[in-house]
mmCIF file of C-alpha atoms in Angstrom:
data_model
loop_
_atom_site.group_PDB
_atom_site.id
_atom_site.type_symbol
_atom_site.label_atom_id
_atom_site.label_comp_id
_atom_site.label_asym_id
_atom_site.label_seq_id
_atom_site.Cartn_x
_atom_site.Cartn_y
_atom_site.Cartn_z
ATOM 1 C CA MET D 1 74.482 112.767 83.215
ATOM 2 C CA THR D 2 73.286 109.994 85.491
ATOM 3 C CA TYR D 3 76.128 107.452 85.583
ATOM 4 C CA VAL D 4 75.364 103.762 85.021
ATOM 5 C CA LEU D 5 77.215 101.339 87.341
ATOM 6 C CA HIS D 6 77.308 97.802 86.103
ATOM 7 C CA TYR D 7 77.663 95.779 89.299
ATOM 8 C CA ALA D 8 77.300 92.421 91.103
ATOM 9 C CA PRO D 9 76.934 92.188 94.869
ATOM 10 C CA ASP D 10 80.167 92.078 96.869
ATOM 11 C CA ASN D 11 82.275 92.566 93.788
ATOM 12 C CA ALA D 12 84.721 95.372 93.120
ATOM 13 C CA SER D 13 81.766 97.440 91.966
ATOM 14 C CA LEU D 14 80.916 98.043 95.668
ATOM 15 C CA ILE D 15 83.943 100.363 95.893
ATOM 16 C CA ILE D 16 82.658 102.480 92.995
ATOM 17 C CA ARG D 17 79.201 102.498 94.558
ATOM 18 C CA MET D 18 80.652 103.894 97.778
ATOM 19 C CA ALA D 19 82.597 106.601 95.988
ATOM 20 C CA LEU D 20 79.451 107.649 94.041
ATOM 21 C CA ASP D 21 77.258 107.721 97.149
ATOM 22 C CA HIS D 22 79.870 109.423 99.321
ATOM 23 C CA ARG D 23 80.260 112.199 96.733
ATOM 24 C CA GLY D 24 76.494 112.407 96.105
ATOM 25 C CA LEU D 25 76.727 111.748 92.422
ATOM 26 C CA PRO D 26 73.682 110.666 90.455
ATOM 27 C CA TYR D 27 73.781 107.048 89.160
ATOM 28 C CA ARG D 28 71.732 104.087 88.579
ATOM 29 C CA THR D 29 72.810 100.401 88.813
ATOM 30 C CA GLN D 30 72.600 97.655 86.228
ATOM 31 C CA LEU D 31 72.991 94.140 87.578
ATOM 32 C CA VAL D 32 75.482 91.853 85.882
ATOM 33 C CA ASP D 33 74.099 88.411 86.592
ATOM 34 C CA ARG D 34 77.054 86.283 87.505
ATOM 35 C CA ALA D 35 74.920 83.166 87.930
ATOM 36 C CA SER D 36 74.294 83.204 84.168
ATOM 37 C CA GLN D 37 77.811 84.397 83.317
ATOM 38 C CA GLU D 38 76.416 87.670 81.991
ATOM 39 C CA GLN D 39 79.873 89.290 82.365
ATOM 40 C CA SER D 40 80.986 87.086 79.512
ATOM 41 C CA SER D 41 78.189 88.084 77.180
ATOM 42 C CA ALA D 42 78.742 89.989 73.946
ATOM 43 C CA ALA D 43 76.618 92.858 75.195
ATOM 44 C CA TYR D 44 78.684 93.268 78.383
ATOM 45 C CA ARG D 45 82.057 92.765 76.595
ATOM 46 C CA ALA D 46 81.078 95.599 74.297
ATOM 47 C CA LEU D 47 81.347 97.787 77.329
ATOM 48 C CA ASN D 48 84.186 96.032 79.041
ATOM 49 C CA PRO D 49 86.153 93.714 76.693
ATOM 50 C CA ASN D 50 87.780 91.976 79.684
ATOM 51 C CA GLY D 51 84.485 90.746 80.989
ATOM 52 C CA LEU D 52 85.209 91.934 84.569
ATOM 53 C CA ILE D 53 83.113 93.910 87.053
ATOM 54 C CA PRO D 54 82.697 96.869 87.380
ATOM 55 C CA THR D 55 82.014 99.075 84.468
ATOM 56 C CA LEU D 56 80.883 102.669 84.776
ATOM 57 C CA GLU D 57 79.154 104.423 81.886
ATOM 58 C CA THR D 58 80.199 108.060 81.755
ATOM 59 C CA PRO D 59 79.923 110.990 79.246
ATOM 60 C CA GLN D 60 83.479 109.969 78.147
ATOM 61 C CA GLY D 61 82.355 106.424 77.422
ATOM 62 C CA PRO D 62 82.384 103.216 79.510
ATOM 63 C CA LEU D 63 85.246 103.031 82.040
ATOM 64 C CA PHE D 64 86.589 99.821 83.477
ATOM 65 C CA GLU D 65 89.366 98.812 85.865
ATOM 66 C CA THR D 66 88.551 99.719 89.486
ATOM 67 C CA GLY D 67 91.529 101.979 90.068
ATOM 68 C CA ALA D 68 90.988 103.924 86.812
ATOM 69 C CA ILE D 69 87.316 104.535 87.615
ATOM 70 C CA LEU D 70 88.218 105.771 91.099
ATOM 71 C CA LEU D 71 90.917 108.079 89.864
ATOM 72 C CA TRP D 72 88.610 109.452 87.145
ATOM 73 C CA LEU D 73 85.881 110.167 89.666
ATOM 74 C CA ALA D 74 88.338 111.740 92.095
ATOM 75 C CA ASP D 75 89.737 114.063 89.403
ATOM 76 C CA THR D 76 86.409 114.809 87.796
ATOM 77 C CA HIS D 77 84.403 115.657 90.887
ATOM 78 C CA GLY D 78 86.937 116.377 93.672
ATOM 79 C CA GLY D 79 86.415 115.448 97.258
ATOM 80 C CA LEU D 80 87.572 111.829 96.835
ATOM 81 C CA GLY D 81 91.314 112.260 96.857
ATOM 82 C CA PRO D 82 93.936 115.039 96.667
ATOM 83 C CA ALA D 83 93.864 117.261 93.590
ATOM 84 C CA PRO D 84 96.758 117.142 91.086
ATOM 85 C CA THR D 85 98.365 120.228 92.652
ATOM 86 C CA ASP D 86 98.046 118.920 96.283
ATOM 87 C CA PRO D 87 101.379 117.955 97.907
ATOM 88 C CA ALA D 88 99.706 114.730 99.022
ATOM 89 C CA ARG D 89 98.949 113.702 95.423
ATOM 90 C CA GLY D 90 102.104 111.596 94.898
ATOM 91 C CA ALA D 91 101.573 109.478 98.034
ATOM 92 C CA PHE D 92 97.939 109.040 97.165
ATOM 93 C CA LEU D 93 98.686 107.813 93.718
ATOM 94 C CA LYS D 94 101.361 105.354 94.659
ATOM 95 C CA TRP D 95 99.167 103.734 97.262
ATOM 96 C CA LEU D 96 96.104 103.706 95.040
ATOM 97 C CA PHE D 97 98.102 101.963 92.398
ATOM 98 C CA PHE D 98 99.558 99.594 95.019
ATOM 99 C CA ALA D 99 96.005 98.578 95.911
ATOM 100 C CA ALA D 100 94.970 98.263 92.261
ATOM 101 C CA ASN D 101 98.124 96.693 90.824
ATOM 102 C CA THR D 102 99.363 94.534 93.724
ATOM 103 C CA LEU D 103 96.796 93.746 96.350
ATOM 104 C CA HIS D 104 93.749 93.396 94.152
ATOM 105 C CA PRO D 105 95.297 91.081 91.495
ATOM 106 C CA CYS D 106 96.779 88.885 94.302
ATOM 107 C CA LEU D 107 93.276 88.491 95.715
ATOM 108 C CA ARG D 108 91.833 87.626 92.342
ATOM 109 C CA MET D 109 94.435 84.915 91.826
ATOM 110 C CA LEU D 110 93.822 83.630 95.340
ATOM 111 C CA PHE D 111 90.128 83.392 94.667
ATOM 112 C CA TYR D 112 90.320 81.995 91.134
ATOM 113 C CA PRO D 113 93.602 80.048 90.914
ATOM 114 C CA GLU D 114 92.119 77.802 88.208
ATOM 115 C CA LYS D 115 92.276 80.777 85.798
ATOM 116 C CA TYR D 116 96.051 80.979 86.193
ATOM 117 C CA ILE D 117 97.562 77.584 86.875
ATOM 118 C CA ASP D 118 96.817 73.883 86.567
ATOM 119 C CA ALA D 119 95.122 72.049 89.428
ATOM 120 C CA PRO D 120 98.166 70.308 90.834
ATOM 121 C CA HIS D 121 99.906 73.646 91.483
ATOM 122 C CA GLN D 122 96.971 75.676 92.825
ATOM 123 C CA ALA D 123 97.653 74.951 96.563
ATOM 124 C CA ALA D 124 101.279 76.203 96.136
ATOM 125 C CA LEU D 125 100.035 79.314 94.331
ATOM 126 C CA ARG D 126 97.523 80.090 97.082
ATOM 127 C CA LYS D 127 100.203 79.678 99.805
ATOM 128 C CA GLY D 128 102.525 82.024 97.971
ATOM 129 C CA LEU D 129 99.793 84.566 97.486
ATOM 130 C CA GLN D 130 98.732 84.406 101.121
ATOM 131 C CA THR D 131 102.331 85.313 102.131
ATOM 132 C CA GLN D 132 102.523 88.137 99.626
ATOM 133 C CA LEU D 133 99.160 89.525 100.784
ATOM 134 C CA GLN D 134 100.221 89.344 104.484
ATOM 135 C CA GLN D 135 103.227 91.436 103.616
ATOM 136 C CA GLY D 136 101.256 93.843 101.451
ATOM 137 C CA PHE D 137 98.565 94.415 104.047
ATOM 138 C CA ALA D 138 101.248 94.966 106.735
ATOM 139 C CA THR D 139 102.945 97.530 104.532
ATOM 140 C CA LEU D 140 99.678 99.347 103.939
ATOM 141 C CA ASP D 141 98.895 99.214 107.614
ATOM 142 C CA SER D 142 102.226 100.968 108.363
ATOM 143 C CA PHE D 143 101.397 103.658 105.828
ATOM 144 C CA ALA D 144 97.953 104.189 107.348
ATOM 145 C CA THR D 145 99.450 105.281 110.628
ATOM 146 C CA GLN D 146 101.229 108.215 108.905
ATOM 147 C CA SER D 147 99.211 108.948 105.802
ATOM 148 C CA GLY D 148 97.524 112.127 106.726
ATOM 149 C CA ASP D 149 94.068 112.798 105.390
ATOM 150 C CA TRP D 150 93.699 110.425 102.393
ATOM 151 C CA LEU D 151 93.980 107.020 104.045
ATOM 152 C CA SER D 152 92.508 106.384 107.464
ATOM 153 C CA GLY D 153 92.307 110.187 108.005
ATOM 154 C CA SER D 154 89.751 112.976 108.298
ATOM 155 C CA GLN D 155 88.804 112.941 104.605
ATOM 156 C CA PRO D 156 87.557 109.494 103.604
ATOM 157 C CA GLY D 157 87.891 108.913 99.879
ATOM 158 C CA VAL D 158 88.545 106.329 97.216
ATOM 159 C CA LEU D 159 91.646 104.926 98.754
ATOM 160 C CA ASP D 160 89.816 104.204 102.049
ATOM 161 C CA PHE D 161 86.908 102.550 100.182
ATOM 162 C CA TYR D 162 89.349 100.368 98.155
ATOM 163 C CA ALA D 163 91.243 99.369 101.245
ATOM 164 C CA ALA D 164 88.055 98.400 103.153
ATOM 165 C CA ALA D 165 86.893 96.146 100.375
ATOM 166 C CA LEU D 166 90.269 94.460 99.942
ATOM 167 C CA LEU D 167 90.183 93.753 103.738
ATOM 168 C CA ARG D 168 86.654 92.409 103.615
ATOM 169 C CA TRP D 169 87.124 89.648 100.945
ATOM 170 C CA PRO D 170 89.850 87.562 102.530
ATOM 171 C CA ALA D 171 87.683 86.929 105.530
ATOM 172 C CA LEU D 172 84.984 85.379 103.248
ATOM 173 C CA TYR D 173 86.493 83.961 100.101
ATOM 174 C CA PRO D 174 87.235 81.506 98.559
ATOM 175 C CA ASN D 175 84.609 79.150 99.739
ATOM 176 C CA ASP D 176 86.746 76.080 100.184
ATOM 177 C CA ALA D 177 90.026 77.449 101.396
ATOM 178 C CA ASP D 178 91.724 78.006 104.759
ATOM 179 C CA ARG D 179 91.429 81.643 105.675
ATOM 180 C CA SER D 180 93.328 81.429 108.993
ATOM 181 C CA TRP D 181 96.263 83.293 107.399
ATOM 182 C CA PHE D 182 94.295 86.583 107.559
ATOM 183 C CA ALA D 183 93.224 88.404 110.674
ATOM 184 C CA LEU D 184 92.138 92.050 110.582
ATOM 185 C CA ALA D 185 93.108 92.448 114.217
ATOM 186 C CA ASN D 186 96.724 92.060 113.193
ATOM 187 C CA LEU D 187 96.407 95.296 111.168
ATOM 188 C CA PRO D 188 95.368 97.834 113.828
ATOM 189 C CA ALA D 189 95.444 100.971 111.694
ATOM 190 C CA LEU D 190 93.472 99.339 108.912
ATOM 191 C CA GLN D 191 91.038 97.882 111.466
ATOM 192 C CA ASP D 192 90.407 101.402 112.673
ATOM 193 C CA LEU D 193 89.962 102.536 109.057
ATOM 194 C CA CYS D 194 87.326 99.843 108.525
ATOM 195 C CA ALA D 195 85.500 100.885 111.694
ATOM 196 C CA ARG D 196 85.335 104.510 110.571
ATOM 197 C CA ILE D 197 84.145 103.594 107.067
ATOM 198 C CA GLU D 198 81.296 101.632 108.643
ATOM 199 C CA THR D 199 79.948 104.881 110.200
ATOM 200 C CA LEU D 200 79.538 106.690 106.829
ATOM 201 C CA PRO D 201 76.219 107.122 105.037
ATOM 202 C CA CYS D 202 77.668 105.536 101.923
ATOM 203 C CA THR D 203 78.266 102.327 103.781
ATOM 204 C CA ALA D 204 74.686 102.340 105.066
ATOM 205 C CA ALA D 205 73.504 102.640 101.496
ATOM 206 C CA LEU D 206 75.821 99.783 100.409
ATOM 207 C CA GLN D 207 74.645 97.545 103.171
ATOM 208 C CA LYS D 208 71.048 97.932 102.091
ATOM 209 C CA ALA D 209 71.696 97.666 98.362
ATOM 210 C CA GLU D 210 73.918 94.605 98.552
ATOM 211 C CA GLY D 211 72.937 92.872 101.825
ATOM 212 C CA LEU D 212 76.313 93.098 103.469
ATOM 213 C CA GLY D 213 75.158 93.135 107.115
ATOM 214 C CA ASP D 214 75.862 95.510 109.926
ATOM 215 C CA THR D 215 79.644 95.199 110.044
ATOM 216 C CA PRO D 216 80.661 94.640 106.415
ATOM 217 C CA PHE D 217 84.327 95.456 106.954
ATOM 218 C CA THR D 218 85.204 94.839 110.628
ATOM 219 C CA ALA D 219 83.326 91.491 110.907
ATOM 220 C CA PRO D 220 82.165 90.458 107.457
ATOM 221 C CA ARG D 221 79.571 87.819 106.718
ATOM 222 C CA ARG D 222 78.335 86.371 103.459
ATOM 223 C CA PRO D 223 76.072 88.749 101.513
ATOM 224 C CA THR D 224 72.353 88.278 101.215
ATOM 225 C CA PRO D 225 71.667 90.661 98.324
ATOM 226 C CA PRO D 226 68.152 91.570 97.124
ATOM 227 C CA GLU D 227 69.269 90.686 93.598
ATOM 228 C CA GLY D 228 72.114 88.843 91.961
ATOM 229 C CA SER D 229 74.969 86.863 93.528
ATOM 230 C CA ALA D 230 78.557 87.594 94.529
ATOM 231 C CA THR D 231 79.984 84.626 92.582
#
């Protein structure tokens, strides 16, 4: 089967795109037009009832939630993370879930505080989230120095792609907020990870497909995609 990736530029779908391209899996893309709020349409919610991006259509039905899609691809096709019998499997899973359950939701709340709290309290929420993210990224950076092959190692996979995206977005979003709290240079192991990811063919494909520029992870700039919009 050729997978169908429902995507928007510079959304979490880019992580799935990288995994598919890195593993050489057949897929086609279907733009979710955020400018017209297509993610909230009945047709899209029939695939993903939460109205979030990405969704991946598979022989087992549509999959959503970034971490779940990544783990399914890794287990289904191999080469994207340690196999269930690999001694590194436990460490891989806990850090993949840390990215999916802690870092990613914090970024979503930081970018869209109006979805979670009333306007008078949004500045306080953002400040608290910035502190939590600083601590979370520092923790991940410490792990990256000793993680072996499956984060910042010799076998790039879904955890690397997830980390690179999570490190891209704070440098760019939200549009109207102070971003001085975040500096990739303060995370040397993760900075090295981003530099290595930028050398991969899957990143070159991503740059062309979504207009992310020459240094999408080490020195991000706003996307200029050939179709669709990031927000």
